Short mmCIF file of N, CA and C in Angstrom, two decimals:
data_model
loop_
_atom_site.label_atom_id
_atom_site.label_comp_id
_atom_site.label_asym_id
_atom_site.label_seq_id
_atom_site.Cartn_x
_atom_site.Cartn_y
_atom_site.Cartn_z
N LYS A 1 14.51 -14.71 13.72
CA LYS A 1 14.40 -12.97 12.83
C LYS A 1 15.41 -12.84 11.93
N GLN A 2 14.81 -12.24 10.57
CA GLN A 2 16.51 -12.18 9.77
C GLN A 2 16.71 -10.95 9.73
N ILE A 3 18.00 -11.13 9.75
CA ILE A 3 18.95 -9.38 9.77
C ILE A 3 19.53 -9.17 9.05
N ILE A 4 20.02 -8.41 8.12
CA ILE A 4 20.77 -7.91 7.17
C ILE A 4 22.19 -7.51 7.87
N ASN A 5 23.04 -8.36 8.47
CA ASN A 5 24.35 -8.47 9.10
C ASN A 5 25.10 -7.63 7.68
N GLN A 6 25.82 -5.74 8.37
CA GLN A 6 27.11 -5.80 7.24
C GLN A 6 27.80 -5.31 8.25
N HIS A 7 29.28 -5.75 8.11
CA HIS A 7 30.23 -5.66 8.35
C HIS A 7 31.26 -4.31 7.92
N GLY A 8 30.80 -3.66 7.09
CA GLY A 8 31.48 -3.17 6.47
C GLY A 8 32.16 -1.57 7.12
N ASP A 9 31.99 -0.71 5.93
CA ASP A 9 31.95 0.39 6.84
C ASP A 9 30.99 1.45 6.74
N MET A 10 30.82 2.90 7.46
CA MET A 10 29.69 3.51 7.92
C MET A 10 29.25 4.31 6.01
N GLY A 11 30.20 4.34 5.54
CA GLY A 11 29.96 4.67 3.85
C GLY A 11 28.50 5.15 3.38
N THR A 12 28.43 6.08 3.02
CA THR A 12 26.37 6.12 2.66
C THR A 12 26.66 5.68 1.46
N ALA A 13 26.69 5.23 0.31
CA ALA A 13 27.56 4.25 -0.17
C ALA A 13 26.69 2.73 -0.49
N THR A 14 27.14 2.29 0.59
CA THR A 14 27.70 0.96 1.62
C THR A 14 26.06 0.86 2.15
N TRP A 15 25.19 1.59 2.94
CA TRP A 15 24.39 1.95 3.27
C TRP A 15 22.78 2.14 2.33
N ASP A 16 23.24 2.85 1.25
CA ASP A 16 21.84 3.12 0.31
C ASP A 16 22.47 1.38 -0.13
N LYS A 17 23.18 0.77 -0.66
CA LYS A 17 22.70 -0.45 -0.77
C LYS A 17 21.90 -1.62 0.20
N ILE A 18 22.26 -1.22 1.53
CA ILE A 18 21.48 -2.18 2.37
C ILE A 18 20.17 -1.92 2.03
N LYS A 19 20.12 -0.32 2.21
CA LYS A 19 18.39 0.14 2.47
C LYS A 19 17.79 -0.16 1.44
N SER A 20 18.17 -0.29 -0.08
CA SER A 20 17.72 -0.77 -0.82
C SER A 20 17.71 -2.36 -1.28
N LEU A 21 18.51 -3.39 -0.33
CA LEU A 21 18.08 -4.81 -0.29
C LEU A 21 16.77 -4.74 0.65
N VAL A 22 16.76 -4.34 1.56
CA VAL A 22 15.07 -4.01 2.47
C VAL A 22 14.36 -3.97 2.03
N LYS A 23 13.71 -2.78 0.91
CA LYS A 23 13.20 -2.22 -0.16
C LYS A 23 13.19 -3.49 -0.65
N TYR A 24 13.85 -3.61 -1.67
CA TYR A 24 13.36 -4.60 -2.46
C TYR A 24 12.95 -6.63 -1.58
N LEU A 25 13.89 -6.76 -1.10
CA LEU A 25 12.93 -7.78 0.09
C LEU A 25 11.70 -7.92 0.41
N ARG A 26 11.26 -7.05 1.13
CA ARG A 26 10.29 -6.75 1.30
C ARG A 26 9.47 -6.38 0.63
N ASP A 27 9.53 -5.61 -0.94
CA ASP A 27 8.55 -5.86 -2.15
C ASP A 27 8.32 -7.41 -2.59
N LYS A 28 9.51 -8.10 -2.56
CA LYS A 28 9.21 -9.07 -3.00
C LYS A 28 8.16 -9.95 -2.22
N GLY A 29 7.71 -9.44 -1.11
CA GLY A 29 6.96 -10.35 0.81
C GLY A 29 8.02 -11.16 1.41
N LEU A 30 9.15 -10.71 0.80
CA LEU A 30 9.68 -10.94 1.99
C LEU A 30 10.10 -10.78 2.85
N ARG A 31 10.65 -11.06 4.39
CA ARG A 31 10.45 -10.48 5.85
C ARG A 31 12.45 -9.95 6.43
N VAL A 32 11.71 -9.47 6.68
CA VAL A 32 13.12 -8.31 7.37
C VAL A 32 12.90 -8.29 8.01
N ASP A 33 13.53 -7.94 9.58
CA ASP A 33 13.80 -8.02 10.45
C ASP A 33 14.18 -6.63 11.14
N GLY A 34 15.45 -6.73 10.65
CA GLY A 34 16.12 -5.61 11.14
C GLY A 34 18.03 -5.23 9.99
N ILE A 35 18.48 -4.71 10.80
CA ILE A 35 19.81 -4.73 10.11
C ILE A 35 21.53 -4.46 11.41
N GLY A 36 21.86 -5.16 11.44
CA GLY A 36 23.04 -5.26 12.03
C GLY A 36 24.06 -4.54 12.17
N PHE A 37 24.76 -3.93 12.32
CA PHE A 37 26.27 -2.59 12.00
C PHE A 37 27.84 -3.81 12.42
N GLN A 38 28.25 -4.74 12.05
CA GLN A 38 29.65 -5.56 13.08
C GLN A 38 30.12 -3.72 12.95
N ALA A 39 30.72 -3.60 13.95
CA ALA A 39 31.13 -1.94 14.28
C ALA A 39 32.95 -2.24 14.47
N HIS A 40 33.24 -2.54 13.63
CA HIS A 40 34.87 -2.90 13.23
C HIS A 40 35.27 -1.83 12.54
N ILE A 41 35.81 -0.75 14.15
CA ILE A 41 36.58 -0.04 14.03
C ILE A 41 37.86 0.90 14.72
N ALA A 42 37.98 1.76 14.13
CA ALA A 42 39.72 2.72 14.79
C ALA A 42 39.35 3.60 16.20
N VAL A 43 40.08 3.86 16.80
CA VAL A 43 40.16 4.41 17.99
C VAL A 43 39.60 5.69 17.16
N GLY A 44 39.10 6.47 18.07
CA GLY A 44 38.84 8.09 17.43
C GLY A 44 37.98 8.20 16.07
N TRP A 45 36.97 7.03 15.40
CA TRP A 45 35.95 6.63 14.56
C TRP A 45 34.72 8.30 14.91
N GLU A 46 35.03 8.13 15.66
CA GLU A 46 33.50 9.25 16.17
C GLU A 46 34.16 10.10 15.92
N LYS A 47 35.29 11.10 15.95
CA LYS A 47 35.62 12.05 15.68
C LYS A 47 36.15 12.53 14.12
N ILE A 48 35.39 11.57 13.01
CA ILE A 48 36.27 11.13 11.73
C ILE A 48 34.78 11.43 11.19
N GLY A 49 34.50 12.90 10.53
CA GLY A 49 33.95 13.16 9.37
C GLY A 49 32.78 13.16 10.09
N ASP A 50 31.60 12.39 9.57
CA ASP A 50 30.46 12.68 10.13
C ASP A 50 29.69 11.18 11.04
N ASN A 51 30.88 10.26 11.26
CA ASN A 51 30.71 9.05 11.09
C ASN A 51 29.88 9.32 12.33
N LEU A 52 29.66 9.55 13.32
CA LEU A 52 28.84 9.54 14.54
C LEU A 52 26.90 9.58 13.48
N LYS A 53 26.93 11.01 13.20
CA LYS A 53 25.45 11.05 12.40
C LYS A 53 25.49 10.26 11.10
N ARG A 54 26.26 9.62 10.72
CA ARG A 54 25.61 8.52 10.02
C ARG A 54 24.96 7.68 10.42
N LEU A 55 26.02 7.58 11.24
CA LEU A 55 24.80 6.06 12.43
C LEU A 55 23.61 6.94 13.42
N SER A 56 24.03 8.32 13.43
CA SER A 56 22.58 8.25 13.85
C SER A 56 20.74 8.48 12.67
N ASN A 57 21.80 8.40 11.33
CA ASN A 57 20.67 8.92 9.90
C ASN A 57 20.32 6.90 10.38
N LEU A 58 20.64 6.37 10.41
CA LEU A 58 20.91 4.77 10.30
C LEU A 58 19.57 4.12 11.03
N ILE A 59 19.85 4.57 12.23
CA ILE A 59 19.80 4.24 13.33
C ILE A 59 17.83 4.61 13.25
N ASP A 60 17.74 5.66 12.88
CA ASP A 60 16.23 6.19 12.43
C ASP A 60 15.69 6.15 11.44
N TRP A 61 16.55 5.59 9.77
CA TRP A 61 15.83 4.79 8.62
C TRP A 61 15.56 3.95 9.36
N ALA A 62 16.16 3.32 10.30
CA ALA A 62 15.79 1.97 10.52
C ALA A 62 14.60 2.18 11.59
N GLN A 63 14.72 2.73 12.32
CA GLN A 63 12.89 2.66 13.28
C GLN A 63 11.73 2.96 12.47
N ALA A 64 12.57 4.70 11.38
CA ALA A 64 10.82 5.26 10.32
C ALA A 64 10.80 3.63 9.54
N ASN A 65 11.39 2.32 9.24
CA ASN A 65 11.21 1.81 8.76
C ASN A 65 10.84 0.02 9.57
N LYS A 66 10.68 -0.03 10.83
CA LYS A 66 9.80 -0.93 11.58
C LYS A 66 11.38 -1.47 11.48
N LEU A 67 12.46 -1.34 11.39
CA LEU A 67 13.35 -2.69 11.75
C LEU A 67 13.52 -2.30 12.91
N GLU A 68 14.40 -3.70 13.94
CA GLU A 68 15.60 -3.61 14.93
C GLU A 68 16.73 -2.94 14.85
N PHE A 69 17.19 -2.36 14.99
CA PHE A 69 19.08 -2.20 14.94
C PHE A 69 19.89 -2.69 15.23
N HIS A 70 20.36 -3.46 15.07
CA HIS A 70 21.71 -4.36 15.67
C HIS A 70 23.54 -4.34 16.00
N ILE A 71 24.03 -3.50 16.85
CA ILE A 71 25.60 -3.68 16.85
C ILE A 71 25.36 -5.16 17.48
N THR A 72 25.94 -5.87 16.19
CA THR A 72 26.64 -6.88 16.29
C THR A 72 27.69 -7.10 16.99
N GLU A 73 28.75 -6.28 16.77
CA GLU A 73 30.03 -6.66 17.23
C GLU A 73 30.30 -4.86 17.38
N ASN A 74 31.52 -4.56 18.38
CA ASN A 74 32.15 -3.18 18.31
C ASN A 74 32.94 -3.46 19.15
N ASN A 75 33.85 -3.77 17.76
CA ASN A 75 35.28 -3.90 17.88
C ASN A 75 36.34 -2.72 18.24
N VAL A 76 36.90 -2.35 19.09
CA VAL A 76 37.68 -0.76 18.62
C VAL A 76 39.44 -1.01 18.90
N SER A 77 39.67 -0.82 17.63
CA SER A 77 40.94 -1.15 17.19
C SER A 77 42.13 -0.25 17.16
N LEU A 78 42.93 -0.56 18.31
CA LEU A 78 44.64 0.62 17.88
C LEU A 78 45.45 0.23 17.79
N SER A 79 46.03 1.71 17.14
CA SER A 79 46.76 0.76 15.75
C SER A 79 48.53 1.15 16.15
N ASN A 80 49.29 0.33 16.32
CA ASN A 80 50.87 0.86 17.11
C ASN A 80 51.00 2.13 17.46
N GLN A 81 50.46 2.94 16.39
CA GLN A 81 51.05 4.38 17.08
C GLN A 81 50.39 4.83 18.65
N GLN A 82 49.51 3.41 18.29
CA GLN A 82 48.12 4.25 19.60
C GLN A 82 48.60 3.12 20.84
N ALA A 83 49.40 2.53 20.78
CA ALA A 83 49.72 1.43 21.71
C ALA A 83 49.18 2.60 23.54
N GLY A 84 48.77 1.58 24.41
CA GLY A 84 48.52 1.91 24.95
C GLY A 84 47.48 3.29 25.40
N LYS A 85 46.91 3.21 25.03
CA LYS A 85 45.62 4.42 24.34
C LYS A 85 43.99 3.96 25.20
N TRP A 86 44.39 3.37 26.51
CA TRP A 86 43.27 2.63 26.41
C TRP A 86 41.68 3.84 27.00
N ASN A 87 42.18 4.32 27.65
CA ASN A 87 41.41 5.93 27.84
C ASN A 87 40.02 6.46 25.90
N ASP A 88 41.42 6.26 24.90
CA ASP A 88 40.34 7.09 24.13
C ASP A 88 40.22 5.98 23.21
N GLN A 89 40.44 4.32 23.59
CA GLN A 89 39.70 3.43 22.86
C GLN A 89 38.27 3.66 23.63
N ALA A 90 38.21 3.65 25.12
CA ALA A 90 37.35 3.87 25.54
C ALA A 90 36.18 4.41 25.38
N GLU A 91 36.91 5.86 25.22
CA GLU A 91 35.96 6.87 24.66
C GLU A 91 34.99 6.65 23.91
N THR A 92 35.79 5.62 21.68
CA THR A 92 35.19 5.35 21.49
C THR A 92 33.99 4.83 21.71
N PHE A 93 34.36 3.50 22.06
CA PHE A 93 33.41 2.90 22.78
C PHE A 93 32.05 3.31 23.73
N GLY A 94 32.71 4.21 23.81
CA GLY A 94 31.54 5.02 25.23
C GLY A 94 30.46 5.86 23.93
N ALA A 95 31.48 6.47 22.74
CA ALA A 95 30.18 7.38 22.35
C ALA A 95 29.75 6.76 21.53
N ILE A 96 29.93 5.10 20.43
CA ILE A 96 28.57 4.49 20.33
C ILE A 96 27.44 4.46 21.49
N VAL A 97 28.26 3.93 21.95
CA VAL A 97 26.71 3.04 23.55
C VAL A 97 25.80 4.59 23.66
N LYS A 98 26.60 5.54 24.73
CA LYS A 98 25.82 6.92 24.18
C LYS A 98 24.82 7.27 23.35
N LEU A 99 25.49 6.55 22.42
CA LEU A 99 24.40 7.30 21.03
C LEU A 99 23.26 6.03 21.29
N ILE A 100 24.10 5.18 21.20
CA ILE A 100 22.51 4.07 20.98
C ILE A 100 21.66 3.72 22.18
N LYS A 101 22.20 4.32 23.82
CA LYS A 101 21.32 4.59 24.45
C LYS A 101 20.09 6.62 24.23
N GLU A 102 20.80 7.04 23.52
CA GLU A 102 19.83 7.82 23.65
C GLU A 102 18.97 7.78 22.72
N LYS A 103 19.24 7.11 21.54
CA LYS A 103 18.13 6.09 20.50
C LYS A 103 17.12 5.52 20.94
N SER A 104 17.51 5.05 22.09
CA SER A 104 16.56 3.57 22.47
C SER A 104 15.25 4.83 23.35
N LYS A 105 15.92 5.60 23.74
CA LYS A 105 14.88 6.58 24.64
C LYS A 105 13.46 6.87 23.90
N THR A 106 14.16 6.90 22.24
CA THR A 106 12.45 6.83 21.41
C THR A 106 12.03 5.84 21.01
N GLY A 107 11.85 4.61 21.57
CA GLY A 107 11.36 3.63 21.94
C GLY A 107 11.62 2.48 20.82
N LEU A 108 13.32 3.32 19.95
CA LEU A 108 13.90 2.21 19.45
C LEU A 108 14.15 0.68 19.81
N ARG A 109 14.23 -0.31 19.12
CA ARG A 109 14.58 -1.54 20.09
C ARG A 109 15.79 -1.81 20.13
N ILE A 110 16.48 -1.72 20.78
CA ILE A 110 18.10 -2.29 19.90
C ILE A 110 18.39 -3.26 20.85
N PRO A 111 18.02 -4.82 20.49
CA PRO A 111 18.25 -5.72 21.26
C PRO A 111 19.65 -6.39 22.03
N SER A 112 20.50 -5.78 20.63
CA SER A 112 22.17 -6.61 20.88
C SER A 112 23.37 -5.16 20.94
N ILE A 113 23.53 -4.82 22.09
CA ILE A 113 24.93 -4.53 22.11
C ILE A 113 25.99 -4.69 23.26
N SER A 114 27.12 -5.40 23.36
CA SER A 114 28.02 -5.85 24.05
C SER A 114 28.86 -5.53 24.15
N PRO A 115 29.61 -5.18 25.44
CA PRO A 115 30.90 -4.54 25.88
C PRO A 115 32.08 -6.12 24.77
N VAL A 116 32.01 -5.70 23.57
CA VAL A 116 33.05 -6.69 23.49
C VAL A 116 34.38 -5.32 22.54
N TYR A 117 35.19 -5.88 23.18
CA TYR A 117 37.03 -5.04 23.44
C TYR A 117 37.95 -5.93 22.26
N THR A 118 38.58 -4.87 21.19
CA THR A 118 39.64 -5.37 20.71
C THR A 118 40.44 -5.76 21.50
N LEU A 119 41.61 -6.60 22.34
CA LEU A 119 42.72 -6.87 22.78
C LEU A 119 43.25 -7.44 22.29
N ARG A 120 44.12 -6.81 21.37
CA ARG A 120 45.54 -7.01 20.32
C ARG A 120 45.53 -5.44 19.90
N GLN A 121 46.70 -5.36 19.60
CA GLN A 121 47.26 -4.13 18.22
C GLN A 121 47.31 -4.65 17.77
N ALA A 122 47.63 -3.28 16.60
CA ALA A 122 47.53 -4.15 15.18
C ALA A 122 48.67 -4.82 14.96
N ARG A 123 48.73 -5.73 13.84
CA ARG A 123 50.09 -6.87 13.68
C ARG A 123 51.17 -6.03 13.88
N SER A 124 52.11 -6.02 13.63
CA SER A 124 53.85 -5.80 13.42
C SER A 124 54.25 -6.71 11.82
N SER A 125 55.25 -6.03 11.47
CA SER A 125 55.87 -7.06 11.02
C SER A 125 56.37 -7.94 10.82
N ARG A 126 56.84 -8.46 12.00
CA ARG A 126 57.10 -10.00 12.13
C ARG A 126 55.50 -10.69 12.65
N GLY A 127 54.13 -10.19 12.39
CA GLY A 127 52.65 -11.11 12.41
C GLY A 127 52.51 -10.81 14.21
N ASP A 128 53.33 -10.62 15.27
CA ASP A 128 53.10 -10.25 16.17
C ASP A 128 51.60 -9.25 16.47
N CYS A 129 50.51 -9.78 17.29
CA CYS A 129 50.36 -9.49 17.46
C CYS A 129 50.26 -8.56 18.92
N GLY A 130 51.58 -7.74 19.77
CA GLY A 130 51.28 -7.59 20.57
C GLY A 130 50.96 -7.88 21.68
N THR A 131 50.03 -9.04 21.68
CA THR A 131 49.13 -9.02 22.67
C THR A 131 49.51 -8.91 23.92
N GLU A 132 48.48 -8.27 25.59
CA GLU A 132 48.65 -8.00 26.63
C GLU A 132 48.03 -8.84 26.70
N LYS A 133 48.16 -9.71 28.69
CA LYS A 133 46.96 -10.31 28.77
C LYS A 133 45.91 -9.30 29.27
N ILE A 134 44.53 -10.33 28.57
CA ILE A 134 43.03 -9.48 28.43
C ILE A 134 43.17 -9.01 29.82
N GLU A 135 43.22 -9.72 30.77
CA GLU A 135 42.75 -8.91 31.88
C GLU A 135 43.49 -7.36 32.48
N GLN A 136 44.97 -7.46 32.27
CA GLN A 136 46.10 -6.43 32.52
C GLN A 136 45.28 -5.00 31.15
N LYS A 137 44.55 -5.15 29.90
CA LYS A 137 43.75 -4.09 29.18
C LYS A 137 41.93 -4.44 29.73
N LYS A 138 42.16 -5.14 30.18
CA LYS A 138 40.71 -4.52 31.07
C LYS A 138 40.78 -3.99 32.36
N LYS A 139 41.03 -3.57 32.94
CA LYS A 139 42.38 -2.59 33.76
C LYS A 139 42.55 -1.67 33.29
N LYS A 140 42.67 -1.64 32.09
CA LYS A 140 43.13 -0.21 31.65
C LYS A 140 41.90 0.17 30.87
N LEU A 141 40.91 0.31 30.87
CA LEU A 141 39.79 0.48 29.79
C LEU A 141 38.80 0.57 30.78
N MET A 142 37.92 1.83 30.82
CA MET A 142 36.76 2.44 31.05
C MET A 142 36.01 1.16 31.68
N ASP A 143 35.89 1.03 32.18
CA ASP A 143 34.67 0.15 33.00
C ASP A 143 32.99 0.69 32.21
N TRP A 144 32.74 -0.81 32.29
CA TRP A 144 31.95 -0.57 30.67
C TRP A 144 30.46 -0.15 31.92
N ASN A 145 30.26 0.05 32.96
CA ASN A 145 28.81 0.02 33.53
C ASN A 145 29.54 2.34 34.29
N THR A 146 30.16 2.86 33.64
CA THR A 146 30.45 3.83 33.65
C THR A 146 30.48 4.53 32.44
N ILE A 147 30.71 4.20 31.35
CA ILE A 147 30.39 4.20 29.62
C ILE A 147 28.85 4.14 29.66
N SER A 148 28.45 3.00 30.01
CA SER A 148 26.74 2.71 29.19
C SER A 148 25.82 2.88 30.80
N GLY A 149 26.44 2.69 31.44
CA GLY A 149 25.26 2.71 32.85
C GLY A 149 24.16 1.70 32.39
N HIS A 150 25.02 0.75 32.54
CA HIS A 150 24.34 -0.86 32.49
C HIS A 150 25.50 -1.73 33.10
N ASP A 151 24.30 -2.46 34.13
CA ASP A 151 25.23 -3.75 35.19
C ASP A 151 25.52 -4.43 34.41
N SER A 152 27.06 -5.13 33.85
CA SER A 152 27.56 -5.61 33.48
C SER A 152 29.05 -6.57 33.30
N ASP A 153 29.36 -7.44 33.14
CA ASP A 153 30.75 -7.56 33.26
C ASP A 153 31.59 -7.69 32.40
N VAL A 154 33.10 -6.99 32.84
CA VAL A 154 33.31 -6.74 31.59
C VAL A 154 34.29 -8.02 30.77
#
């Protein structure tokens, strides 16, 4: 598969460049099977501006252009000020999963999304990530099955 994978933001200018690249490559007779989004985002991302709407529109554009849409990573980071807000972290992750599920019902093939969690805090001035044991954080996060309705191992 030939996937153009974008790891930046959901900004309109960024995705307009990706869309132009897809058109350019296809006009040259080159294959593009899909676009990917590395969702390295912060807690509350879904509530900022029109992030979810832009993601929804991007998925619609991919579908209209016969492209697969991949979320290749979905990391929801907590800042030091948000330490311990695991339910907020899960809510952000869940908002993306919910949108993907809704879009899947329209026939869009979304071959990959997995429960990848950011298991560290933002770096402090000492360079310490404030990492807890992974098992402790997993217990604090909402269960993947509750969020997504899928059977999956966290």
